[in-house]
Amino acid sequence: MAKDRVSMSPKKRTPALLYARDAAMVLVALLLVVAGVWASWGTAQHVLLSKGRTHGIMTVTGCGADVCTGRFAPDDRAGPSRTDMTIARSVAVEKGERYAVVVKPDTTEVVRTGWAGGLYAWLPLGGALLLASLVVGGGLRWPRVAWASGIAGGVLLVASFLAL
């Protein structure tokens, strides 16, 4: 009983399929990182490019499910104090606390400034880097790049946790 040798031979992948798989994994990893930057930039631009914007101190007077409201006192004392300002609710924002903030132009929203605000703004990028490291390490088999991406994302997450 001779077995058919053709049916027992292992399937070989063509180089085109390998390149297509690698290209797909690179696109997924890039999509994750770009999405993290895009999600972060909405807040980070106000923290990083705050020159010419209204800076001040916000005292939180109440918190809802998604936002906290409070009184805003500008640093330059040129503008009036406002009581209708809102800040995104996070675990670090508490009623009665005072935070250094910058006002988003033409809105009643403020974002935290300084290290805590900057790290909090880039938090989505940290998560995206962690997810991308799994794709790079598992899909592309690039362990050094995966470790670098994962460590960078983890450091960003831990630093923002400690700063807040």
PDB file of C-alpha atoms in Angstrom:
ATOM      1  CA  MET A   1       0.000   0.000   0.000  1.00  0.00           C
ATOM      2  CA  ALA A   2       1.924   2.935  -1.264  1.00  0.00           C
ATOM      3  CA  LYS A   3       0.703   6.327  -0.193  1.00  0.00           C
ATOM      4  CA  ASP A   4       0.456   9.106  -2.672  1.00  0.00           C
ATOM      5  CA  ARG A   5       3.466  11.369  -2.100  1.00  0.00           C
ATOM      6  CA  VAL A   6       1.765  14.381  -3.638  1.00  0.00           C
ATOM      7  CA  SER A   7      -0.945  14.513  -1.002  1.00  0.00           C
ATOM      8  CA  MET A   8       1.553  14.201   1.861  1.00  0.00           C
ATOM      9  CA  SER A   9       3.825  17.055   0.830  1.00  0.00           C
ATOM     10  CA  PRO A  10       3.434  20.186   2.937  1.00  0.00           C
ATOM     11  CA  LYS A  11       1.861  23.200   1.326  1.00  0.00           C
ATOM     12  CA  LYS A  12       4.345  25.896   0.522  1.00  0.00           C
ATOM     13  CA  ARG A  13       3.423  29.509   0.760  1.00  0.00           C
ATOM     14  CA  THR A  14       4.243  31.682  -2.122  1.00  0.00           C
ATOM     15  CA  PRO A  15       6.314  34.786  -1.417  1.00  0.00           C
ATOM     16  CA  ALA A  16       3.429  36.952  -2.621  1.00  0.00           C
ATOM     17  CA  LEU A  17       1.198  35.676   0.204  1.00  0.00           C
ATOM     18  CA  LEU A  18       3.920  36.314   2.768  1.00  0.00           C
ATOM     19  CA  TYR A  19       4.374  39.865   1.545  1.00  0.00           C
ATOM     20  CA  ALA A  20       0.620  40.432   1.497  1.00  0.00           C
ATOM     21  CA  ARG A  21       0.307  39.178   5.083  1.00  0.00           C
ATOM     22  CA  ASP A  22       3.174  41.393   6.226  1.00  0.00           C
ATOM     23  CA  ALA A  23       1.712  44.383   4.394  1.00  0.00           C
ATOM     24  CA  ALA A  24      -1.662  43.792   6.047  1.00  0.00           C
ATOM     25  CA  MET A  25      -0.068  43.583   9.496  1.00  0.00           C
ATOM     26  CA  VAL A  26       1.922  46.778   8.893  1.00  0.00           C
ATOM     27  CA  LEU A  27      -1.273  48.547   7.811  1.00  0.00           C
ATOM     28  CA  VAL A  28      -3.136  47.352  10.908  1.00  0.00           C
ATOM     29  CA  ALA A  29      -0.310  48.480  13.202  1.00  0.00           C
ATOM     30  CA  LEU A  30      -0.104  51.858  11.460  1.00  0.00           C
ATOM     31  CA  LEU A  31      -3.884  52.242  11.664  1.00  0.00           C
ATOM     32  CA  LEU A  32      -3.766  51.636  15.416  1.00  0.00           C
ATOM     33  CA  VAL A  33      -0.995  54.183  15.975  1.00  0.00           C
ATOM     34  CA  VAL A  34      -2.592  56.803  13.701  1.00  0.00           C
ATOM     35  CA  ALA A  35      -5.937  56.316  15.459  1.00  0.00           C
ATOM     36  CA  GLY A  36      -4.198  56.817  18.815  1.00  0.00           C
ATOM     37  CA  VAL A  37      -2.546  60.026  17.633  1.00  0.00           C
ATOM     38  CA  TRP A  38      -5.837  61.243  16.139  1.00  0.00           C
ATOM     39  CA  ALA A  39      -7.744  60.537  19.359  1.00  0.00           C
ATOM     40  CA  SER A  40      -5.056  62.220  21.456  1.00  0.00           C
ATOM     41  CA  TRP A  41      -4.546  65.302  19.298  1.00  0.00           C
ATOM     42  CA  GLY A  42      -8.023  66.708  20.011  1.00  0.00           C
ATOM     43  CA  THR A  43      -6.955  67.449  23.586  1.00  0.00           C
ATOM     44  CA  ALA A  44      -3.179  67.500  23.250  1.00  0.00           C
ATOM     45  CA  GLN A  45      -3.145  70.421  20.820  1.00  0.00           C
ATOM     46  CA  HIS A  46      -4.598  72.694  23.481  1.00  0.00           C
ATOM     47  CA  VAL A  47      -1.998  71.608  26.025  1.00  0.00           C
ATOM     48  CA  LEU A  48       1.036  71.665  23.722  1.00  0.00           C
ATOM     49  CA  LEU A  49       0.120  74.738  21.664  1.00  0.00           C
ATOM     50  CA  SER A  50      -1.377  76.814  24.456  1.00  0.00           C
ATOM     51  CA  LYS A  51       0.390  80.085  23.655  1.00  0.00           C
ATOM     52  CA  GLY A  52      -2.177  82.798  23.019  1.00  0.00           C
ATOM     53  CA  ARG A  53      -4.984  80.901  24.741  1.00  0.00           C
ATOM     54  CA  THR A  54      -6.648  81.798  28.007  1.00  0.00           C
ATOM     55  CA  HIS A  55      -4.952  80.153  30.989  1.00  0.00           C
ATOM     56  CA  GLY A  56      -6.325  80.039  34.492  1.00  0.00           C
ATOM     57  CA  ILE A  57      -7.452  78.049  37.486  1.00  0.00           C
ATOM     58  CA  MET A  58     -10.668  76.052  37.566  1.00  0.00           C
ATOM     59  CA  THR A  59     -12.337  75.141  40.831  1.00  0.00           C
ATOM     60  CA  VAL A  60     -14.645  72.153  40.352  1.00  0.00           C
ATOM     61  CA  THR A  61     -18.079  72.734  41.892  1.00  0.00           C
ATOM     62  CA  GLY A  62     -19.955  69.679  40.660  1.00  0.00           C
ATOM     63  CA  CYS A  63     -19.612  66.554  38.563  1.00  0.00           C
ATOM     64  CA  GLY A  64     -22.000  64.697  36.294  1.00  0.00           C
ATOM     65  CA  ALA A  65     -21.567  61.392  34.512  1.00  0.00           C
ATOM     66  CA  ASP A  66     -19.233  62.697  31.784  1.00  0.00           C
ATOM     67  CA  VAL A  67     -18.158  66.226  32.731  1.00  0.00           C
ATOM     68  CA  CYS A  68     -17.469  68.351  35.753  1.00  0.00           C
ATOM     69  CA  THR A  69     -18.404  72.023  35.963  1.00  0.00           C
ATOM     70  CA  GLY A  70     -16.854  74.813  37.896  1.00  0.00           C
ATOM     71  CA  ARG A  71     -15.671  78.380  38.278  1.00  0.00           C
ATOM     72  CA  PHE A  72     -12.823  79.576  36.073  1.00  0.00           C
ATOM     73  CA  ALA A  73     -10.525  82.428  37.114  1.00  0.00           C
ATOM     74  CA  PRO A  74      -8.157  83.601  34.341  1.00  0.00           C
ATOM     75  CA  ASP A  75      -4.474  84.137  35.172  1.00  0.00           C
ATOM     76  CA  ASP A  76      -4.147  87.515  33.521  1.00  0.00           C
ATOM     77  CA  ARG A  77      -7.169  88.998  35.318  1.00  0.00           C
ATOM     78  CA  ALA A  78      -8.070  90.728  32.046  1.00  0.00           C
ATOM     79  CA  GLY A  79     -11.164  88.614  31.522  1.00  0.00           C
ATOM     80  CA  PRO A  80     -14.010  88.034  33.927  1.00  0.00           C
ATOM     81  CA  SER A  81     -14.373  84.900  36.015  1.00  0.00           C
ATOM     82  CA  ARG A  82     -16.772  82.405  34.507  1.00  0.00           C
ATOM     83  CA  THR A  83     -18.940  79.844  36.247  1.00  0.00           C
ATOM     84  CA  ASP A  84     -20.060  77.784  33.239  1.00  0.00           C
ATOM     85  CA  MET A  85     -16.787  76.033  32.373  1.00  0.00           C
ATOM     86  CA  THR A  86     -16.622  72.253  31.965  1.00  0.00           C
ATOM     87  CA  ILE A  87     -13.799  69.725  32.140  1.00  0.00           C
ATOM     88  CA  ALA A  88     -13.874  66.051  31.124  1.00  0.00           C
ATOM     89  CA  ARG A  89     -14.538  63.826  34.081  1.00  0.00           C
ATOM     90  CA  SER A  90     -11.742  61.441  34.978  1.00  0.00           C
ATOM     91  CA  VAL A  91     -10.745  59.604  38.114  1.00  0.00           C
ATOM     92  CA  ALA A  92      -8.419  62.485  38.984  1.00  0.00           C
ATOM     93  CA  VAL A  93     -11.022  65.281  38.870  1.00  0.00           C
ATOM     94  CA  GLU A  94     -12.727  65.780  42.216  1.00  0.00           C
ATOM     95  CA  LYS A  95     -15.281  68.240  43.521  1.00  0.00           C
ATOM     96  CA  GLY A  96     -13.690  71.156  45.348  1.00  0.00           C
ATOM     97  CA  GLU A  97     -10.238  70.724  43.784  1.00  0.00           C
ATOM     98  CA  ARG A  98      -8.402  73.431  41.818  1.00  0.00           C
ATOM     99  CA  TYR A  99      -6.684  72.706  38.509  1.00  0.00           C
ATOM    100  CA  ALA A 100      -4.460  74.718  36.184  1.00  0.00           C
ATOM    101  CA  VAL A 101      -6.274  74.709  32.849  1.00  0.00           C
ATOM    102  CA  VAL A 102      -6.383  76.261  29.389  1.00  0.00           C
ATOM    103  CA  VAL A 103      -9.642  77.162  27.636  1.00  0.00           C
ATOM    104  CA  LYS A 104     -10.450  75.572  24.285  1.00  0.00           C
ATOM    105  CA  PRO A 105     -11.119  78.437  21.851  1.00  0.00           C
ATOM    106  CA  ASP A 106     -14.776  79.453  21.408  1.00  0.00           C
ATOM    107  CA  THR A 107     -16.078  76.866  23.888  1.00  0.00           C
ATOM    108  CA  THR A 108     -16.823  76.514  27.570  1.00  0.00           C
ATOM    109  CA  GLU A 109     -14.474  73.516  27.806  1.00  0.00           C
ATOM    110  CA  VAL A 110     -11.120  73.528  29.565  1.00  0.00           C
ATOM    111  CA  VAL A 111      -8.276  71.014  29.607  1.00  0.00           C
ATOM    112  CA  ARG A 112      -5.618  70.502  32.244  1.00  0.00           C
ATOM    113  CA  THR A 113      -2.172  71.905  31.574  1.00  0.00           C
ATOM    114  CA  GLY A 114       1.274  70.871  32.757  1.00  0.00           C
ATOM    115  CA  TRP A 115       2.629  67.347  32.928  1.00  0.00           C
ATOM    116  CA  ALA A 116      -0.625  65.844  34.169  1.00  0.00           C
ATOM    117  CA  GLY A 117      -2.663  67.407  31.373  1.00  0.00           C
ATOM    118  CA  GLY A 118      -0.134  66.542  28.693  1.00  0.00           C
ATOM    119  CA  LEU A 119       0.175  62.919  29.737  1.00  0.00           C
ATOM    120  CA  TYR A 120      -3.593  62.575  30.097  1.00  0.00           C
ATOM    121  CA  ALA A 121      -4.046  64.008  26.604  1.00  0.00           C
ATOM    122  CA  TRP A 122      -1.703  61.405  25.096  1.00  0.00           C
ATOM    123  CA  LEU A 123      -3.313  58.487  26.975  1.00  0.00           C
ATOM    124  CA  PRO A 124      -5.085  57.082  23.854  1.00  0.00           C
ATOM    125  CA  LEU A 125      -1.730  56.947  22.075  1.00  0.00           C
ATOM    126  CA  GLY A 126      -0.303  54.845  24.908  1.00  0.00           C
ATOM    127  CA  GLY A 127      -3.106  52.319  24.535  1.00  0.00           C
ATOM    128  CA  ALA A 128      -2.680  52.294  20.764  1.00  0.00           C
ATOM    129  CA  LEU A 129       1.052  51.619  21.115  1.00  0.00           C
ATOM    130  CA  LEU A 130       0.324  48.672  23.407  1.00  0.00           C
ATOM    131  CA  LEU A 131      -2.162  47.211  20.933  1.00  0.00           C
ATOM    132  CA  ALA A 132       0.168  47.824  18.004  1.00  0.00           C
ATOM    133  CA  SER A 133       2.960  46.009  19.832  1.00  0.00           C
ATOM    134  CA  LEU A 134       0.823  42.857  19.874  1.00  0.00           C
ATOM    135  CA  VAL A 135       0.229  43.123  16.136  1.00  0.00           C
ATOM    136  CA  VAL A 136       3.905  43.810  15.421  1.00  0.00           C
ATOM    137  CA  GLY A 137       5.166  41.035  17.665  1.00  0.00           C
ATOM    138  CA  GLY A 138       2.559  38.410  16.815  1.00  0.00           C
ATOM    139  CA  GLY A 139       1.779  39.198  13.197  1.00  0.00           C
ATOM    140  CA  LEU A 140       5.062  40.511  11.866  1.00  0.00           C
ATOM    141  CA  ARG A 141       7.421  38.631  14.177  1.00  0.00           C
ATOM    142  CA  TRP A 142       9.463  41.739  14.896  1.00  0.00           C
ATOM    143  CA  PRO A 143      10.190  41.280  18.612  1.00  0.00           C
ATOM    144  CA  ARG A 144      12.462  44.302  19.119  1.00  0.00           C
ATOM    145  CA  VAL A 145      10.030  46.724  17.532  1.00  0.00           C
ATOM    146  CA  ALA A 146       7.169  45.103  19.437  1.00  0.00           C
ATOM    147  CA  TRP A 147       8.988  45.419  22.762  1.00  0.00           C
ATOM    148  CA  ALA A 148       9.907  49.044  22.051  1.00  0.00           C
ATOM    149  CA  SER A 149       6.336  49.908  21.134  1.00  0.00           C
ATOM    150  CA  GLY A 150       4.889  48.074  24.113  1.00  0.00           C
ATOM    151  CA  ILE A 151       7.332  49.627  26.564  1.00  0.00           C
ATOM    152  CA  ALA A 152       6.704  53.119  25.165  1.00  0.00           C
ATOM    153  CA  GLY A 153       2.941  52.651  25.491  1.00  0.00           C
ATOM    154  CA  GLY A 154       3.243  51.171  28.966  1.00  0.00           C
ATOM    155  CA  VAL A 155       5.513  53.980  30.166  1.00  0.00           C
ATOM    156  CA  LEU A 156       3.033  56.538  28.851  1.00  0.00           C
ATOM    157  CA  LEU A 157       0.116  54.837  30.627  1.00  0.00           C
ATOM    158  CA  VAL A 158       1.973  54.457  33.926  1.00  0.00           C
ATOM    159  CA  ALA A 159       3.341  58.011  33.805  1.00  0.00           C
ATOM    160  CA  SER A 160      -0.126  59.462  33.224  1.00  0.00           C
ATOM    161  CA  PHE A 161      -1.516  57.347  36.074  1.00  0.00           C
ATOM    162  CA  LEU A 162       1.198  58.621  38.421  1.00  0.00           C
ATOM    163  CA  ALA A 163       0.881  62.239  37.268  1.00  0.00           C
ATOM    164  CA  LEU A 164      -2.868  62.400  37.764  1.00  0.00           C
TER     165      LEU A 164
END
